[in-house]
mmCIF file of C-alpha atoms in Angstrom:
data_model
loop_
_atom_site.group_PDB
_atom_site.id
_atom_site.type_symbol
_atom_site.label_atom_id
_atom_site.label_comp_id
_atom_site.label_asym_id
_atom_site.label_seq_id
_atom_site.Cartn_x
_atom_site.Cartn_y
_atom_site.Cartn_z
ATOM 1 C CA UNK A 1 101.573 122.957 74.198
ATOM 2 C CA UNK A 2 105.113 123.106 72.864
ATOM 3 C CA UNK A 3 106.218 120.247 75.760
ATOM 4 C CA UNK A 4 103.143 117.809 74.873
ATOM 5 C CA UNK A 5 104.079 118.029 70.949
ATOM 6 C CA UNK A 6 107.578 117.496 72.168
ATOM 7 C CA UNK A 7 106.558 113.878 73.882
ATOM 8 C CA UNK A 8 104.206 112.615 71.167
ATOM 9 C CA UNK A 9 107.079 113.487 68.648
ATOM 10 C CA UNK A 10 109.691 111.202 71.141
ATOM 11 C CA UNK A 11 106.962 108.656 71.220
ATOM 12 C CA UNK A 12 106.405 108.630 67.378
ATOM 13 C CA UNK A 13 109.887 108.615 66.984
ATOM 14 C CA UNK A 14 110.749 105.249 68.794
ATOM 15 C CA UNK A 15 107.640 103.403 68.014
ATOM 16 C CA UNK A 16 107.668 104.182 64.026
ATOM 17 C CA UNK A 17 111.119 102.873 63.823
ATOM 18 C CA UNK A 18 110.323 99.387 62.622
ATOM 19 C CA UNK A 19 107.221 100.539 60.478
ATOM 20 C CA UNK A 20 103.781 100.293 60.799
ATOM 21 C CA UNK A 21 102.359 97.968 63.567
ATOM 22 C CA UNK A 22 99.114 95.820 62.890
ATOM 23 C CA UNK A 23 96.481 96.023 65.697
ATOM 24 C CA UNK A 24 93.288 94.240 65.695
ATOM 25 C CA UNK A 25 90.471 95.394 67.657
ATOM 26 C CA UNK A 26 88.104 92.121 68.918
ATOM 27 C CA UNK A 27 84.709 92.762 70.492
ATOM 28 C CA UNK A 28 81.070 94.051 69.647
ATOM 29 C CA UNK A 29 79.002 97.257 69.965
ATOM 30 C CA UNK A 30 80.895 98.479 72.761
ATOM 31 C CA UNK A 31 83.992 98.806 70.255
ATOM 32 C CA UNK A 32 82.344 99.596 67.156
ATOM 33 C CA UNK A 33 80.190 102.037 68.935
ATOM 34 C CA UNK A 34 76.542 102.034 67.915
ATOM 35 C CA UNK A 35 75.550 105.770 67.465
ATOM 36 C CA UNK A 36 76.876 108.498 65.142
ATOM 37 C CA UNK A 37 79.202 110.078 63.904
ATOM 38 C CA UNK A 38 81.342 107.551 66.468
ATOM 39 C CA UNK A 39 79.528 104.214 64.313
ATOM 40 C CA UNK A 40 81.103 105.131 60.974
ATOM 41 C CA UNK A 41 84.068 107.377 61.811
ATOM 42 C CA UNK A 42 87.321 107.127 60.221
ATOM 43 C CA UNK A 43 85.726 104.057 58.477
ATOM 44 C CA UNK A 44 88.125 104.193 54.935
ATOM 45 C CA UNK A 45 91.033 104.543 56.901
ATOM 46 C CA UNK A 46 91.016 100.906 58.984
ATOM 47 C CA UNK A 47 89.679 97.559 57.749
ATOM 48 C CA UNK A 48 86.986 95.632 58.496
ATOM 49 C CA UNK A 49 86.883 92.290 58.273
ATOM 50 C CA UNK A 50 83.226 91.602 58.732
ATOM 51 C CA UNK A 51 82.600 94.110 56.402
ATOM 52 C CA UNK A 52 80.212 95.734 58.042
ATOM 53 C CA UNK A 53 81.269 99.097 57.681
ATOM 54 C CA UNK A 54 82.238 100.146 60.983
ATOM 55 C CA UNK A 55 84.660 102.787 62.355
ATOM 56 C CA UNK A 56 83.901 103.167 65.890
ATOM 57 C CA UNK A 57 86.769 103.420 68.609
ATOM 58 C CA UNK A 58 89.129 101.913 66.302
ATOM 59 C CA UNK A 59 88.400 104.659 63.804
ATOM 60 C CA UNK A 60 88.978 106.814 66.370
ATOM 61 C CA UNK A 61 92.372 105.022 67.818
ATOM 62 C CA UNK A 62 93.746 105.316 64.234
ATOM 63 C CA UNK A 63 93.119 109.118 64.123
ATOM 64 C CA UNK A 64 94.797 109.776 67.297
ATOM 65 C CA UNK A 65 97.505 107.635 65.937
ATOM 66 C CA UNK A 66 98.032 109.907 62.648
ATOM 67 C CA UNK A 67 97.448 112.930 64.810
ATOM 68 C CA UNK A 68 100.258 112.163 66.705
ATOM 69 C CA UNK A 69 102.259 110.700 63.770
ATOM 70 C CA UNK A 70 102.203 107.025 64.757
ATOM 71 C CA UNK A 71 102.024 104.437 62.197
ATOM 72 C CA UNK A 72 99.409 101.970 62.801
ATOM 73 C CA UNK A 73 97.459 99.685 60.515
ATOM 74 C CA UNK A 74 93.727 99.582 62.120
ATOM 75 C CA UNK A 75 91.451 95.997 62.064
ATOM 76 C CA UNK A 76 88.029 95.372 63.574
ATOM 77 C CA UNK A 77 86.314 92.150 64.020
ATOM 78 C CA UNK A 78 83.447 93.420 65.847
ATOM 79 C CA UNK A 79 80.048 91.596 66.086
ATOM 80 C CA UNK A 80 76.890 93.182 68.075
ATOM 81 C CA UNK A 81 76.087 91.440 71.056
ATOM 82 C CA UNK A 82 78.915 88.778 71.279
ATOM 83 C CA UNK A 83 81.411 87.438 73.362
ATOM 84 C CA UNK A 84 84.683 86.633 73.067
ATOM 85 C CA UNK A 85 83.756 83.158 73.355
ATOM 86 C CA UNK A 86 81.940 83.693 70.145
ATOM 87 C CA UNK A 87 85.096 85.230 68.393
ATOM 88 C CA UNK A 88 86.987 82.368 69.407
ATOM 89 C CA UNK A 89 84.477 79.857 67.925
ATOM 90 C CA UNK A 90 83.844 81.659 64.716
ATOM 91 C CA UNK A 91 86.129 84.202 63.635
ATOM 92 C CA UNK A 92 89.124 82.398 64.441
ATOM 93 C CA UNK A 93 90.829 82.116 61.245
ATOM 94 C CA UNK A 94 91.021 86.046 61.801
ATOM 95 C CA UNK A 95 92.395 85.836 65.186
ATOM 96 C CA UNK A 96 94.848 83.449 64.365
ATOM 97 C CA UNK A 97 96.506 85.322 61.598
ATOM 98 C CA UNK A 98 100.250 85.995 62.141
ATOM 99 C CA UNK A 99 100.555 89.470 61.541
ATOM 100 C CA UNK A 100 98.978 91.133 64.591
ATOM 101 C CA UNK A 101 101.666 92.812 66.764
ATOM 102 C CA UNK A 102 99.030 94.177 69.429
ATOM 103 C CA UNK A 103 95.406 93.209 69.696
ATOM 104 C CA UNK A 104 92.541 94.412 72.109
ATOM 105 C CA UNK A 105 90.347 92.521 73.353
ATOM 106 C CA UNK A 106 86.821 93.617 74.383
ATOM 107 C CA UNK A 107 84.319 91.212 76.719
ATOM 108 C CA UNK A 108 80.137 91.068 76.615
ATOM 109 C CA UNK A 109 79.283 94.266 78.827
ATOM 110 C CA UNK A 110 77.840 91.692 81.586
ATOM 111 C CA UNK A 111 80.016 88.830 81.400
ATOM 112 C CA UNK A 112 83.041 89.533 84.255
ATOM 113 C CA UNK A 113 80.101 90.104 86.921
ATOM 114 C CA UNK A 114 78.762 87.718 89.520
ATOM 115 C CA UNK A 115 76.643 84.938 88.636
ATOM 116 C CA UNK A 116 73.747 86.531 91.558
ATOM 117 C CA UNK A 117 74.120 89.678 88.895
ATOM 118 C CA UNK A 118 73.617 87.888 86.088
ATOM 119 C CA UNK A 119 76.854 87.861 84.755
ATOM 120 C CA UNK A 120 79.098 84.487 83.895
ATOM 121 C CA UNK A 121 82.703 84.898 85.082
ATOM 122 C CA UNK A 122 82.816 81.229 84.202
ATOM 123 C CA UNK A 123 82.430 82.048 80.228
ATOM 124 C CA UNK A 124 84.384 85.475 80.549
ATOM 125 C CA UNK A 125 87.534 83.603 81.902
ATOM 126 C CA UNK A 126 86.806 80.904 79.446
ATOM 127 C CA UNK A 127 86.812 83.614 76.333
ATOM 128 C CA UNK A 128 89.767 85.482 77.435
ATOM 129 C CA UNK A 129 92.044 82.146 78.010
ATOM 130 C CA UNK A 130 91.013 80.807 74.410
ATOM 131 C CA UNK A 131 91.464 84.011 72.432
ATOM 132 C CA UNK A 132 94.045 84.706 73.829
ATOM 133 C CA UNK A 133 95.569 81.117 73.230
ATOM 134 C CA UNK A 134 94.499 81.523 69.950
ATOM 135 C CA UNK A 135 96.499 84.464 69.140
ATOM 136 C CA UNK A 136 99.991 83.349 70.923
ATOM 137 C CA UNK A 137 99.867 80.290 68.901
ATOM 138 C CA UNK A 138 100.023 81.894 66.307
ATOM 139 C CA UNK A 139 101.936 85.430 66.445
ATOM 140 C CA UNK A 140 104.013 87.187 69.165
ATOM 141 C CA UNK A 141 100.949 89.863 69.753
ATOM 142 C CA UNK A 142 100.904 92.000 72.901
ATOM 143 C CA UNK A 143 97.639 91.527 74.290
ATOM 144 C CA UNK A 144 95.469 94.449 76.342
ATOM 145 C CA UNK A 145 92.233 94.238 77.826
ATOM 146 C CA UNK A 146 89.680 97.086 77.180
ATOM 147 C CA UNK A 147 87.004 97.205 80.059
ATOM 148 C CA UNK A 148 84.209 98.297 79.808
ATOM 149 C CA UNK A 149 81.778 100.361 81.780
ATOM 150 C CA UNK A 150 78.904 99.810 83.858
ATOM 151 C CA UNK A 151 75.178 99.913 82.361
ATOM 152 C CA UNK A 152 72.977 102.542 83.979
ATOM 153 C CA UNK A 153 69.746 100.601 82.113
ATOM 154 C CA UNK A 154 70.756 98.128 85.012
ATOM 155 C CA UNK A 155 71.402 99.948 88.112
ATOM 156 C CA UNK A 156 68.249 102.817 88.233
ATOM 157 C CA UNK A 157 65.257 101.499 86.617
ATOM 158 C CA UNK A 158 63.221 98.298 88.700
ATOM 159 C CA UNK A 159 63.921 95.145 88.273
ATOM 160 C CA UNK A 160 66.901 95.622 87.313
ATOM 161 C CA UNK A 161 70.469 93.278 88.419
ATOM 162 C CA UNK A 162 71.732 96.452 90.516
ATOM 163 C CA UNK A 163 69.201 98.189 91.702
ATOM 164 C CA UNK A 164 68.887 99.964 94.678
ATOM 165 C CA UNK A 165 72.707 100.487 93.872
ATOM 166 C CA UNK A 166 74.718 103.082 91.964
ATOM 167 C CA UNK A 167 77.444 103.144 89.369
ATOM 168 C CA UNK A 168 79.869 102.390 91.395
ATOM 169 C CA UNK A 169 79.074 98.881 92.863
ATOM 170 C CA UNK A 170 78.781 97.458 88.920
ATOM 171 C CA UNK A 171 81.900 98.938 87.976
ATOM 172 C CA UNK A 172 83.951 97.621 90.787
ATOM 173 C CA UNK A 173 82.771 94.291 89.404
ATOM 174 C CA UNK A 174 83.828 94.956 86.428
ATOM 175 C CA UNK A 175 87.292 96.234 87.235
ATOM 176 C CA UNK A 176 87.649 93.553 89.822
ATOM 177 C CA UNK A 177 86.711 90.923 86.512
ATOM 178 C CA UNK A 178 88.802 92.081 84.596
ATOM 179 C CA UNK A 179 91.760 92.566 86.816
ATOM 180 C CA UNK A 180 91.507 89.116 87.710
ATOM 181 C CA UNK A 181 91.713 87.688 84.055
ATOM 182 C CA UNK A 182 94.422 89.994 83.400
ATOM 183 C CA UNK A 183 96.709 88.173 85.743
ATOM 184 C CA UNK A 184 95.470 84.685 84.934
ATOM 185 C CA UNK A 185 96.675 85.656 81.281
ATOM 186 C CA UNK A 186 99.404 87.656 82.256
ATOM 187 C CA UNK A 187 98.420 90.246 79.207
ATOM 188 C CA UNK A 188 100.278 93.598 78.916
ATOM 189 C CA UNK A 189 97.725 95.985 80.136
ATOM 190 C CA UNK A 190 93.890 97.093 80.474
ATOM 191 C CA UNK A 191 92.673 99.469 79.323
ATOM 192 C CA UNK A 192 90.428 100.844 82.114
ATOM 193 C CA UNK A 193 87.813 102.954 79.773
ATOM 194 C CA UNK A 194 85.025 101.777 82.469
ATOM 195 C CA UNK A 195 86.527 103.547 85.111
ATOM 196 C CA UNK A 196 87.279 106.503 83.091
ATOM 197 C CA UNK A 197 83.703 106.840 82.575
ATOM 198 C CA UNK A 198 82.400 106.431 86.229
ATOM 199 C CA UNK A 199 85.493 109.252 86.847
ATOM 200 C CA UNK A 200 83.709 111.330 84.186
ATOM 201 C CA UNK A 201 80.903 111.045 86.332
ATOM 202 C CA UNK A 202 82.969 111.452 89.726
ATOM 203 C CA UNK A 203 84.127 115.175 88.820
ATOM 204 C CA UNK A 204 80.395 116.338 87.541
ATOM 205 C CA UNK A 205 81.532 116.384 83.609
ATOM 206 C CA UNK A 206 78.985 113.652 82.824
ATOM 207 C CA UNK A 207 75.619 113.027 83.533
ATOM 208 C CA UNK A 208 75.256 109.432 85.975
ATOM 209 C CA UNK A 209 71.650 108.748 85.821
ATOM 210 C CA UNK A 210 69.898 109.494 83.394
ATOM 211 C CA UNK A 211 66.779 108.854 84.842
ATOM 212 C CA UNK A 212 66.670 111.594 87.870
ATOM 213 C CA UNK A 213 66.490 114.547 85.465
ATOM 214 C CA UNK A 214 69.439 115.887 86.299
ATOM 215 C CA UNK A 215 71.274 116.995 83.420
ATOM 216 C CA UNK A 216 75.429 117.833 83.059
ATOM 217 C CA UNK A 217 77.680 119.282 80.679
ATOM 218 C CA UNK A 218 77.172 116.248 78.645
ATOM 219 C CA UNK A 219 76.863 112.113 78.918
ATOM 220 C CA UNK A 220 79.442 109.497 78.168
ATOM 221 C CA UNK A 221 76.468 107.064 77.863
ATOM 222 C CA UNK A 222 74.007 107.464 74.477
ATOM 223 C CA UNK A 223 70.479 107.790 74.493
ATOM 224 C CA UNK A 224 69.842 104.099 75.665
ATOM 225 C CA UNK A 225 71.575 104.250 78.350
ATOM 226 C CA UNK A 226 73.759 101.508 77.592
ATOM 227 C CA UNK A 227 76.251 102.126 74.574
ATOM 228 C CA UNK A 228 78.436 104.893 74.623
ATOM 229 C CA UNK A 229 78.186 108.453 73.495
ATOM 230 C CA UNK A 230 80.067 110.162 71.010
ATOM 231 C CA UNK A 231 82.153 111.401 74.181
ATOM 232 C CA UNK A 232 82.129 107.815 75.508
ATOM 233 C CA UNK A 233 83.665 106.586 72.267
ATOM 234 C CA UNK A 234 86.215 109.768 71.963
ATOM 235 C CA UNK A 235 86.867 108.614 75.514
ATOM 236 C CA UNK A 236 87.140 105.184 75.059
ATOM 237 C CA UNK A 237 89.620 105.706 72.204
ATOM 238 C CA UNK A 238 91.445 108.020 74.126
ATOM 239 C CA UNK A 239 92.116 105.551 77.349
ATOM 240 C CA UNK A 240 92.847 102.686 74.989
ATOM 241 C CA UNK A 241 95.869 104.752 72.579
ATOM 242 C CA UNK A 242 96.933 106.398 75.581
ATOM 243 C CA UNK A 243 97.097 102.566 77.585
ATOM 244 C CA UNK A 244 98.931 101.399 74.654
ATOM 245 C CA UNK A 245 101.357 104.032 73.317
ATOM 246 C CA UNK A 246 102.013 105.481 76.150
ATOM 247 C CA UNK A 247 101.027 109.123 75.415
ATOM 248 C CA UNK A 248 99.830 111.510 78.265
ATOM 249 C CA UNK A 249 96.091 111.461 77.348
ATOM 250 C CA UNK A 250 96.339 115.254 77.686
ATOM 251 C CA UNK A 251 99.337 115.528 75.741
ATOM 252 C CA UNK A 252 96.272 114.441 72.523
ATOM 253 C CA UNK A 253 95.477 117.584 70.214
ATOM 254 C CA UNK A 254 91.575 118.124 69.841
ATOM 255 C CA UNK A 255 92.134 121.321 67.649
ATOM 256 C CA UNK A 256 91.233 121.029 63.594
ATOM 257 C CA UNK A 257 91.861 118.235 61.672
ATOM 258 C CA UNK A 258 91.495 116.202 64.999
ATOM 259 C CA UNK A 259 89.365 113.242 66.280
ATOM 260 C CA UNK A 260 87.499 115.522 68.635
ATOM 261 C CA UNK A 261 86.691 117.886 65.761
ATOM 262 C CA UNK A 262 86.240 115.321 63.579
ATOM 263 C CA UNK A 263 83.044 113.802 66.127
ATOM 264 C CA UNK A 264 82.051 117.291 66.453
ATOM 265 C CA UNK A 265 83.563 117.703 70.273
ATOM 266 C CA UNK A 266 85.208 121.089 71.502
ATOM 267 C CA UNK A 267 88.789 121.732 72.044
ATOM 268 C CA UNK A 268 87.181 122.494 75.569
ATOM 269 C CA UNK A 269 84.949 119.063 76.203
ATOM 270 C CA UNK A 270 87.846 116.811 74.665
ATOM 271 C CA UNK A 271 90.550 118.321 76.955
ATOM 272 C CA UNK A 272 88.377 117.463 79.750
ATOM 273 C CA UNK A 273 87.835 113.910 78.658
ATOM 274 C CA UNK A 274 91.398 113.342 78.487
ATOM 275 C CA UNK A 275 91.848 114.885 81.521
ATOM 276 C CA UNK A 276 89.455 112.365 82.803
ATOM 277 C CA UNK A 277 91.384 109.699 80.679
ATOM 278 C CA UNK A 278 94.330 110.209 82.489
ATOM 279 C CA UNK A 279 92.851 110.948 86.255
#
């Protein structure tokens, strides 16, 4: 415990040097998270701009961040069911604004896979490119992706894009997307919460399909199947601060006065998510 404290104080120590840094979060559901207590968490300590009243994985990045005695001013621009695309063409007197120092960008859950999976790499490499362009235009932001995790609503039931698959084959898609616009855009890391999640899944922590009846210690996916958990948001937050700060995931306290406590997770299920975080 004593050497973990030790590296988030180095870490807090060289990156609060020149003050605060402004991060804005772009995306939809999948980053304002859609169920309790993840939805409104941490809400009156970021800002956002839609007003909508959201907390989500941002509220949750900007608790780690105090936790570990980081200094970062939290925005969200999130909008339910959207692409980046859409950001681009609507919200882009947000994007453009010159203050951001880091922003994360999060793409429509089916966009980066193949057309014959009903995806549209076309429109996903087309939204990264011109948000992206958008915000070096206009600041010197370091950019991250934050991918995001396959749907088991479309791999088990009929009819469905993947079925007679498993996790794994839509979340190679997705990595694979989302590796390949990372290059194109040269950005300065992803954020691989997707993976994470299938990992979660990998070493029996959390449930994979929901629809077998098979139950585990607990599911990073919420009651639709689709949108994440209160674990899949604590995990979520946890890949993304730890992608972008730097800090061992498991070096993250998840005693009182945490994020984990704070979403109602034990000391015991949030060291295994960061474990998981940073497998």
């Amino acid at each position: 415990m004593f050497s973990s404290l030790l590296r988030l104080a180095v870490v807090a120590a060289s990156l609060n040097s020149a003050g605060a840094v402004n991060i804005l979060f772009v995306g939809n559901s999948f980053t304002y998270a859609k169920f309790e207590p993840a939805l409104s968490y941490n809400k009156d300590s970021i800002t956002d701009v839609n007003n909508m009243g959201f907390g989500g994985v941002p509220g949750i990045f900007k608790k780690l961040a105090d936790t570990a005695g980081l200094d970062y001013n939290v925005t969200i621009e999130a909008v339910g069911g959207q692409t980046l695309e859409y950001h681009y063409e609507t919200h882009a007197s947000i994007i453009a604004q010159p203050q951001w120092e880091i922003v994360v960008l999060q793409e429509y859950s089916t966009l980066p896979c193949p057309t014959s999976r009903t995806g549209n790499p076309t429109l996903f490499a087309q939204g990264v490119s011109n948000v992206i362009g958008l915000v070096r235009a206009n600041s010197n932001a370091t950019i991250y992706l934050y991918e995001t995790w396959v749907r088991p609503d479309l791999v088990y039931p009929a009819d469905t894009p993947y079925e007679g698959t498993d996790i794994h084959e839509m979340q190679t898609d997705l990595h694979d997307g989302y590796t390949l616009e990372a290059g194109k855009n040269s950005v300065a890391g992803t954020a691989w919460v997707g993976d994470a999640f299938v990992r979660a899944v990998d070493v029996g922590l959390s449930d994979g399909n929901p629809y077998d009846n098979i139950t585990a210690t607990l599911d990073v996916w919420g009651s639709d199947h689709y949108h994440p958990s209160v674990y899949g948001s604590y995990l979520s937050a946890v890949t993304i601060f730890s992608t972008i700060t730097g800090v061992d995931a498991t070096a993250i306290p998840n005693g009182d006065d945490t994020a984990a406590s704070g979403l109602g997770i034990s000391s015991d299920l949030a060291t295994q998510l960061q474990a998981v975080s940073a497998a």
